[in-house]
């Protein structure tokens, strides 16, 4: 199994769901992006499902300078207050032992 | 007596602000005004105009025993009337909030009577008789120690003081008690301290600018004024550290820095 790298965007401010959706929409247009996941604290959980976004993980086919440049351009547009970019693997990509016991796929 | 309390060591801006807030002779600057009804609504302990509930009859009717301490200490208005104990709690962001919980405790101890304060990492609760709490809350909300964006009035779900700010520079609040009104640039409370809706949004004014906050803060931060820039404060911290670590071990030894 090929383990694809992920690019983590860490905005210097907690962004709203709407801004995160814009970034996600913009990024999923590209072929080299295979998955985008967002993570952050939830707000107002009793009434409706809403959350703030503090981390965006972009799974890409291959990490290279061109890919980084495109992602940086998108970030510069939507995150004027600054952000950090890191490359690595931040989400689960295969079954763990406890998943195996629970029978999850 | 030739002695004048300096309240806190140091000469840097945070240090000066700490001295100011702790000095009971210094009158806190009033930077906004919130009506008495709105303070009562935000606290949510009673409806505006409703009578105070009491836990004992007024002191005058009770016929207190003869006691020199009772003669010496004037009871607060709440204690006199026999009010219930109620609380107000503030959360202070780590991003240059005008004051932080620990200094709140120091400040309250110098300024208010008949209260019990509790310090936690991100929030500070003060308990007192109901009408005293209302008076304390009003003074604090209207004063310079409260910023619309970096300070929150939160009874529960206080989490958020160390989280990143949101896009408008407002401290995270899971209950969304206050919202940023983009058209007026003001922060408005739409829920009370424990997250119940209030009849009409209560404005607490515009958030201060980043530069102004850095000037007013009592927080030493790596991206503001660090504690190392203020030799006297650093000396005090090292003293405290030395005495905590070695004081019980070999107390005859002199501190060496």
CSV table of C-alpha atoms in Angstrom, one decimal:
chain,number,residue,atom,x,y,z
A,1,UNK,CA,0.0,0.0,0.0
A,2,UNK,CA,1.3,3.4,-0.9
A,3,UNK,CA,1.3,5.8,2.0
A,4,UNK,CA,0.5,9.2,0.6
A,5,UNK,CA,2.0,12.2,2.4
A,6,UNK,CA,-0.1,14.9,4.0
A,7,UNK,CA,0.4,18.6,4.2
A,8,UNK,CA,-0.8,20.2,7.4
A,9,UNK,CA,-2.0,23.8,7.4
A,10,UNK,CA,-2.0,25.4,10.8
A,11,UNK,CA,-3.6,28.9,10.6
A,12,UNK,CA,-2.6,31.4,13.3
A,13,UNK,CA,-6.2,32.0,14.0
A,14,UNK,CA,-9.1,29.6,14.4
A,15,UNK,CA,-11.1,29.9,11.1
A,16,UNK,CA,-14.8,29.6,10.6
A,17,UNK,CA,-16.3,26.5,9.0
A,18,UNK,CA,-17.2,28.7,6.0
A,19,UNK,CA,-13.6,29.8,5.4
A,20,UNK,CA,-12.5,26.2,5.7
A,21,UNK,CA,-15.1,25.1,3.2
A,22,UNK,CA,-13.8,27.7,0.7
A,23,UNK,CA,-10.2,26.4,1.1
A,24,UNK,CA,-11.4,22.8,0.8
A,25,UNK,CA,-13.4,23.6,-2.3
A,26,UNK,CA,-10.5,25.4,-3.9
A,27,UNK,CA,-8.1,22.5,-3.1
A,28,UNK,CA,-10.2,19.5,-4.1
A,29,UNK,CA,-10.3,20.9,-7.7
A,30,UNK,CA,-6.7,19.8,-8.2
A,31,UNK,CA,-6.0,16.2,-9.3
A,32,UNK,CA,-3.0,15.7,-7.0
A,33,UNK,CA,-5.2,16.2,-3.9
A,34,UNK,CA,-6.7,12.9,-2.8
A,35,UNK,CA,-8.3,13.9,0.4
A,36,UNK,CA,-8.8,17.0,2.6
A,37,UNK,CA,-9.8,16.7,6.3
A,38,UNK,CA,-10.3,19.5,8.8
A,39,UNK,CA,-10.2,19.4,12.6
A,40,UNK,CA,-11.0,21.9,15.3
A,41,UNK,CA,-13.1,22.5,18.4
A,42,UNK,CA,-16.9,22.4,18.1
A,43,UNK,CA,-19.1,25.3,19.2
A,44,UNK,CA,-22.7,25.5,20.1
A,45,UNK,CA,-23.0,21.7,20.0
A,46,UNK,CA,-26.5,21.6,21.7
A,47,UNK,CA,-28.4,23.4,19.0
A,48,UNK,CA,-26.7,22.8,15.7
A,49,UNK,CA,-23.5,21.2,14.5
A,50,UNK,CA,-20.9,23.9,14.0
A,51,UNK,CA,-17.2,24.0,14.6
A,52,UNK,CA,-14.1,26.2,14.2
A,53,UNK,CA,-11.2,24.9,12.2
A,54,UNK,CA,-7.7,24.9,13.5
A,55,UNK,CA,-6.0,22.2,11.4
A,56,UNK,CA,-6.4,21.3,7.7
A,57,UNK,CA,-4.8,18.1,6.4
A,58,UNK,CA,-4.4,17.8,2.7
A,59,UNK,CA,-3.5,14.3,1.4
A,60,UNK,CA,-1.6,14.5,-1.8
A,61,UNK,CA,-0.3,12.0,-4.4
A,62,UNK,CA,3.2,13.3,-4.2
A,63,UNK,CA,4.7,16.1,-2.3
A,64,UNK,CA,6.9,18.4,-4.4
A,65,UNK,CA,7.6,22.1,-4.8
A,66,UNK,CA,4.9,22.8,-7.4
A,67,UNK,CA,2.3,21.2,-5.1
A,68,UNK,CA,3.5,23.3,-2.1
A,69,UNK,CA,3.4,26.4,-4.2
A,70,UNK,CA,-0.2,25.9,-5.3
A,71,UNK,CA,-1.3,25.1,-1.7
A,72,UNK,CA,0.6,28.2,-0.4
A,73,UNK,CA,-1.2,30.4,-3.0
A,74,UNK,CA,-4.6,29.2,-1.9
A,75,UNK,CA,-3.6,29.7,1.8
A,76,UNK,CA,-2.3,33.2,1.1
A,77,UNK,CA,-5.7,34.1,-0.4
A,78,UNK,CA,-7.8,32.9,2.5
A,79,UNK,CA,-5.5,33.1,5.5
A,80,UNK,CA,-4.1,36.7,5.5
A,81,UNK,CA,-3.2,36.5,9.2
A,82,UNK,CA,-0.6,33.8,8.6
A,83,UNK,CA,-0.2,30.0,8.9
A,84,UNK,CA,2.4,27.2,9.2
A,85,UNK,CA,2.9,24.4,6.7
A,86,UNK,CA,4.2,21.0,7.7
A,87,UNK,CA,4.6,17.8,5.7
A,88,UNK,CA,4.1,14.4,7.3
A,89,UNK,CA,1.3,12.0,8.1
A,90,UNK,CA,-1.3,13.4,10.5
A,91,UNK,CA,-4.4,11.2,10.1
A,92,UNK,CA,-5.0,7.4,10.2
A,93,UNK,CA,-4.4,5.5,7.0
A,94,UNK,CA,-4.7,1.9,8.1
A,95,UNK,CA,-6.4,-0.3,10.6
A,96,UNK,CA,-5.0,-0.3,14.1
A,97,UNK,CA,-5.1,-3.1,16.6
A,98,UNK,CA,-8.2,-1.7,18.4
A,99,UNK,CA,-9.9,-1.2,15.0
A,100,UNK,CA,-9.2,-4.8,14.2
A,101,UNK,CA,-10.7,-5.9,17.5
A,102,UNK,CA,-13.8,-3.8,17.0
A,103,UNK,CA,-14.2,-5.2,13.5
A,104,UNK,CA,-13.9,-1.8,11.8
A,105,UNK,CA,-12.7,-1.4,8.3
B,1,UNK,CA,5.8,55.9,58.5
B,2,UNK,CA,8.2,56.4,55.6
B,3,UNK,CA,7.2,53.2,53.9
B,4,UNK,CA,5.1,53.1,50.7
B,5,UNK,CA,3.9,49.9,49.3
B,6,UNK,CA,5.1,49.3,45.7
B,7,UNK,CA,2.7,46.3,45.3
B,8,UNK,CA,4.8,44.7,42.5
B,9,UNK,CA,8.4,44.9,41.5
B,10,UNK,CA,9.6,46.1,38.1
B,11,UNK,CA,9.5,49.0,35.7
B,12,UNK,CA,8.1,47.5,32.5
B,13,UNK,CA,4.6,48.1,31.2
B,14,UNK,CA,3.0,44.9,32.5
B,15,UNK,CA,4.6,45.6,35.8
B,16,UNK,CA,3.3,49.1,36.0
B,17,UNK,CA,-0.2,47.9,35.1
B,18,UNK,CA,0.0,45.3,37.8
B,19,UNK,CA,0.9,48.0,40.3
B,20,UNK,CA,-1.9,50.2,39.1
B,21,UNK,CA,-4.6,47.5,39.4
B,22,UNK,CA,-3.4,46.3,42.8
B,23,UNK,CA,-3.2,49.8,44.3
B,24,UNK,CA,-6.6,50.4,46.0
B,25,UNK,CA,-6.0,54.2,45.8
B,26,UNK,CA,-5.9,54.0,42.0
B,27,UNK,CA,-9.4,54.3,40.5
B,28,UNK,CA,-10.0,51.9,37.6
B,29,UNK,CA,-10.5,53.8,34.4
B,30,UNK,CA,-14.1,53.5,33.1
B,31,UNK,CA,-14.0,52.8,29.4
B,32,UNK,CA,-17.6,51.7,28.7
B,33,UNK,CA,-21.0,51.9,30.3
B,34,UNK,CA,-23.4,49.0,30.8
B,35,UNK,CA,-26.7,49.5,32.5
B,36,UNK,CA,-27.5,47.8,35.9
B,37,UNK,CA,-30.3,45.8,34.2
B,38,UNK,CA,-27.9,44.5,31.6
B,39,UNK,CA,-25.3,43.4,34.2
B,40,UNK,CA,-28.1,41.5,36.0
B,41,UNK,CA,-29.2,39.9,32.7
B,42,UNK,CA,-25.6,38.8,31.9
B,43,UNK,CA,-25.1,37.3,35.4
B,44,UNK,CA,-28.5,35.5,35.2
B,45,UNK,CA,-28.9,35.0,38.9
B,46,UNK,CA,-32.2,36.9,39.0
B,47,UNK,CA,-34.5,38.9,36.7
B,48,UNK,CA,-34.0,42.6,36.6
B,49,UNK,CA,-36.3,44.3,39.1
B,50,UNK,CA,-36.8,41.1,41.0
B,51,UNK,CA,-36.3,41.1,44.8
B,52,UNK,CA,-33.1,39.7,46.2
B,53,UNK,CA,-33.6,36.3,47.8
B,54,UNK,CA,-32.2,36.1,51.3
B,55,UNK,CA,-30.8,33.3,53.4
B,56,UNK,CA,-31.2,35.1,56.7
B,57,UNK,CA,-33.1,38.1,58.0
B,58,UNK,CA,-31.4,41.5,57.8
B,59,UNK,CA,-28.6,41.8,60.4
B,60,UNK,CA,-30.5,44.6,62.2
B,61,UNK,CA,-33.5,42.4,62.9
B,62,UNK,CA,-31.4,39.4,63.9
B,63,UNK,CA,-30.1,40.9,67.2
B,64,UNK,CA,-26.4,39.9,66.9
B,65,UNK,CA,-24.5,38.9,70.0
B,66,UNK,CA,-22.1,41.4,71.6
B,67,UNK,CA,-18.8,41.0,69.8
B,68,UNK,CA,-15.9,43.5,69.4
B,69,UNK,CA,-15.1,42.2,65.9
B,70,UNK,CA,-18.7,42.7,64.7
B,71,UNK,CA,-18.5,46.3,66.0
B,72,UNK,CA,-15.2,46.8,64.3
B,73,UNK,CA,-16.1,45.4,60.8
B,74,UNK,CA,-18.8,47.2,58.9
B,75,UNK,CA,-20.9,44.5,57.0
B,76,UNK,CA,-21.2,44.9,53.2
B,77,UNK,CA,-24.6,45.9,51.9
B,78,UNK,CA,-25.3,42.3,50.8
B,79,UNK,CA,-24.4,40.9,54.2
B,80,UNK,CA,-26.5,43.5,55.9
B,81,UNK,CA,-29.5,42.5,53.9
B,82,UNK,CA,-28.9,38.7,54.2
B,83,UNK,CA,-28.5,38.0,50.5
B,84,UNK,CA,-27.6,34.7,49.0
B,85,UNK,CA,-24.0,34.0,47.9
B,86,UNK,CA,-23.7,34.3,44.1
B,87,UNK,CA,-20.7,34.4,41.8
B,88,UNK,CA,-19.3,36.1,38.7
B,89,UNK,CA,-16.5,34.4,36.6
B,90,UNK,CA,-14.2,35.9,34.0
B,91,UNK,CA,-12.0,34.1,31.5
B,92,UNK,CA,-8.9,35.9,30.3
B,93,UNK,CA,-7.2,35.1,27.0
B,94,UNK,CA,-3.5,34.5,27.0
B,95,UNK,CA,-3.2,36.8,24.0
B,96,UNK,CA,-2.6,40.1,25.9
B,97,UNK,CA,-5.8,40.2,27.9
B,98,UNK,CA,-5.9,43.4,30.0
B,99,UNK,CA,-5.6,41.3,33.2
B,100,UNK,CA,-5.0,37.6,34.0
B,101,UNK,CA,-6.6,35.4,36.7
B,102,UNK,CA,-3.7,35.6,39.1
B,103,UNK,CA,-3.6,39.4,39.1
B,104,UNK,CA,-7.4,39.4,39.4
B,105,UNK,CA,-7.0,37.6,42.7
B,106,UNK,CA,-4.4,40.1,43.9
B,107,UNK,CA,-6.5,43.0,42.7
B,108,UNK,CA,-9.7,41.8,44.3
B,109,UNK,CA,-8.0,41.2,47.6
B,110,UNK,CA,-6.9,44.8,47.7
B,111,UNK,CA,-10.1,46.3,46.5
B,112,UNK,CA,-13.2,44.4,47.6
B,113,UNK,CA,-14.5,43.2,51.0
B,114,UNK,CA,-16.6,40.2,51.8
B,115,UNK,CA,-15.7,38.2,48.8
B,116,UNK,CA,-14.0,34.8,48.1
B,117,UNK,CA,-12.0,34.5,45.0
B,118,UNK,CA,-10.8,31.4,43.2
B,119,UNK,CA,-8.0,31.4,40.7
B,120,UNK,CA,-7.6,28.9,37.9
B,121,UNK,CA,-5.3,28.9,34.9
B,122,UNK,CA,-7.7,30.6,32.6
B,123,UNK,CA,-10.6,31.8,34.6
B,124,UNK,CA,-11.2,33.6,37.9
B,125,UNK,CA,-14.4,33.2,40.0
B,126,UNK,CA,-15.4,35.6,42.7
B,127,UNK,CA,-18.2,34.7,45.2
B,128,UNK,CA,-19.9,37.2,47.4
B,129,UNK,CA,-23.4,38.3,48.5
B,130,UNK,CA,-25.7,38.9,45.5
B,131,UNK,CA,-25.8,42.7,45.5
B,132,UNK,CA,-22.0,42.9,46.2
B,133,UNK,CA,-21.4,40.5,43.2
B,134,UNK,CA,-23.5,42.8,41.0
B,135,UNK,CA,-21.6,45.9,42.2
B,136,UNK,CA,-18.2,44.1,41.6
B,137,UNK,CA,-19.3,42.8,38.2
B,138,UNK,CA,-20.5,46.2,37.1
B,139,UNK,CA,-17.3,47.9,38.1
B,140,UNK,CA,-15.1,45.2,36.4
B,141,UNK,CA,-17.1,45.1,33.2
B,142,UNK,CA,-17.1,48.9,32.8
B,143,UNK,CA,-13.4,49.2,33.7
B,144,UNK,CA,-10.2,49.0,31.8
B,145,UNK,CA,-9.6,45.4,33.1
B,146,UNK,CA,-12.2,44.1,30.7
B,147,UNK,CA,-11.8,43.9,27.0
B,148,UNK,CA,-14.7,43.0,24.8
B,149,UNK,CA,-12.7,40.4,22.7
B,150,UNK,CA,-10.1,39.0,25.1
B,151,UNK,CA,-12.2,38.8,28.3
B,152,UNK,CA,-15.3,36.6,28.7
B,153,UNK,CA,-18.0,36.5,31.3
B,154,UNK,CA,-18.5,32.8,31.6
B,155,UNK,CA,-20.3,30.8,34.3
B,156,UNK,CA,-19.7,27.4,32.6
B,157,UNK,CA,-17.9,25.9,29.5
B,158,UNK,CA,-15.1,28.4,30.2
B,159,UNK,CA,-12.6,26.5,27.9
B,160,UNK,CA,-10.9,28.8,25.4
B,161,UNK,CA,-8.4,31.1,27.1
B,162,UNK,CA,-5.3,29.4,25.5
B,163,UNK,CA,-6.9,28.7,22.1
B,164,UNK,CA,-6.1,30.7,19.0
B,165,UNK,CA,-8.4,33.7,18.5
B,166,UNK,CA,-11.0,33.6,15.7
B,167,UNK,CA,-10.8,35.6,12.5
B,168,UNK,CA,-12.2,38.7,14.1
B,169,UNK,CA,-9.7,38.5,17.0
B,170,UNK,CA,-12.3,37.2,19.5
B,171,UNK,CA,-11.5,34.6,22.1
B,172,UNK,CA,-12.9,31.1,21.5
B,173,UNK,CA,-16.2,30.4,23.2
B,174,UNK,CA,-17.8,27.0,22.7
B,175,UNK,CA,-21.2,28.4,23.8
B,176,UNK,CA,-21.1,31.5,21.6
B,177,UNK,CA,-22.3,33.7,24.3
B,178,UNK,CA,-21.0,36.8,22.5
B,179,UNK,CA,-20.9,37.6,18.9
B,180,UNK,CA,-19.0,40.1,16.9
B,181,UNK,CA,-21.3,42.5,15.0
B,182,UNK,CA,-19.4,43.3,11.8
B,183,UNK,CA,-21.5,46.3,10.9
B,184,UNK,CA,-20.9,48.2,14.2
B,185,UNK,CA,-17.6,46.5,15.1
B,186,UNK,CA,-19.0,45.8,18.6
B,187,UNK,CA,-19.1,42.7,20.6
B,188,UNK,CA,-22.6,41.8,21.9
B,189,UNK,CA,-23.7,39.3,24.5
B,190,UNK,CA,-26.6,37.2,23.2
B,191,UNK,CA,-26.5,34.8,26.1
B,192,UNK,CA,-26.0,35.2,29.8
B,193,UNK,CA,-23.1,33.7,31.8
B,194,UNK,CA,-24.4,30.2,31.8
B,195,UNK,CA,-25.6,30.2,28.2
B,196,UNK,CA,-29.3,31.1,28.4
B,197,UNK,CA,-30.6,33.6,25.8
B,198,UNK,CA,-31.0,37.2,26.9
B,199,UNK,CA,-34.0,39.2,25.6
B,200,UNK,CA,-31.9,41.7,23.6
B,201,UNK,CA,-28.2,41.7,22.7
B,202,UNK,CA,-26.1,43.5,25.3
B,203,UNK,CA,-23.2,45.5,23.8
B,204,UNK,CA,-19.9,45.7,25.6
B,205,UNK,CA,-18.3,48.0,23.0
B,206,UNK,CA,-15.5,47.6,20.5
B,207,UNK,CA,-12.5,45.4,21.1
B,208,UNK,CA,-9.2,47.3,21.8
B,209,UNK,CA,-6.5,47.3,19.1
B,210,UNK,CA,-3.6,45.0,19.4
B,211,UNK,CA,-1.2,47.9,20.1
B,212,UNK,CA,-3.4,49.3,22.9
B,213,UNK,CA,-3.8,45.8,24.5
B,214,UNK,CA,0.0,45.4,24.5
B,215,UNK,CA,0.2,48.6,26.4
B,216,UNK,CA,-2.5,47.7,28.9
B,217,UNK,CA,-1.7,44.1,29.5
B,218,UNK,CA,-0.3,42.6,32.7
B,219,UNK,CA,1.0,39.5,30.9
B,220,UNK,CA,4.6,38.9,30.1
B,221,UNK,CA,4.9,37.2,26.8
B,222,UNK,CA,7.7,36.2,24.4
B,223,UNK,CA,6.1,38.2,21.6
B,224,UNK,CA,5.5,41.2,23.9
B,225,UNK,CA,7.5,42.2,26.9
B,226,UNK,CA,9.3,39.2,28.4
B,227,UNK,CA,10.0,38.7,32.0
B,228,UNK,CA,13.7,38.7,31.3
B,229,UNK,CA,13.5,42.4,30.2
B,230,UNK,CA,12.5,43.4,33.7
B,231,UNK,CA,15.4,42.6,36.0
B,232,UNK,CA,13.6,43.3,39.3
B,233,UNK,CA,10.7,41.0,38.4
B,234,UNK,CA,13.1,38.2,37.4
B,235,UNK,CA,14.9,38.6,40.7
B,236,UNK,CA,11.7,38.2,42.6
B,237,UNK,CA,10.7,35.1,40.6
B,238,UNK,CA,14.1,33.6,41.2
B,239,UNK,CA,13.9,34.4,44.9
B,240,UNK,CA,10.5,32.7,45.2
B,241,UNK,CA,11.8,29.8,43.3
B,242,UNK,CA,14.9,29.5,45.5
B,243,UNK,CA,12.9,29.7,48.7
B,244,UNK,CA,10.4,27.2,47.5
B,245,UNK,CA,13.0,24.7,46.5
B,246,UNK,CA,15.6,25.1,49.2
B,247,UNK,CA,13.8,26.8,52.0
B,248,UNK,CA,12.8,23.6,53.7
B,249,UNK,CA,16.0,21.7,52.9
B,250,UNK,CA,18.9,23.7,54.3
B,251,UNK,CA,17.4,27.0,55.3
B,252,UNK,CA,20.6,28.3,56.8
B,253,UNK,CA,22.2,28.4,53.4
B,254,UNK,CA,22.2,31.7,51.6
B,255,UNK,CA,20.4,32.1,48.2
B,256,UNK,CA,22.8,32.2,45.3
B,257,UNK,CA,21.7,33.4,41.9
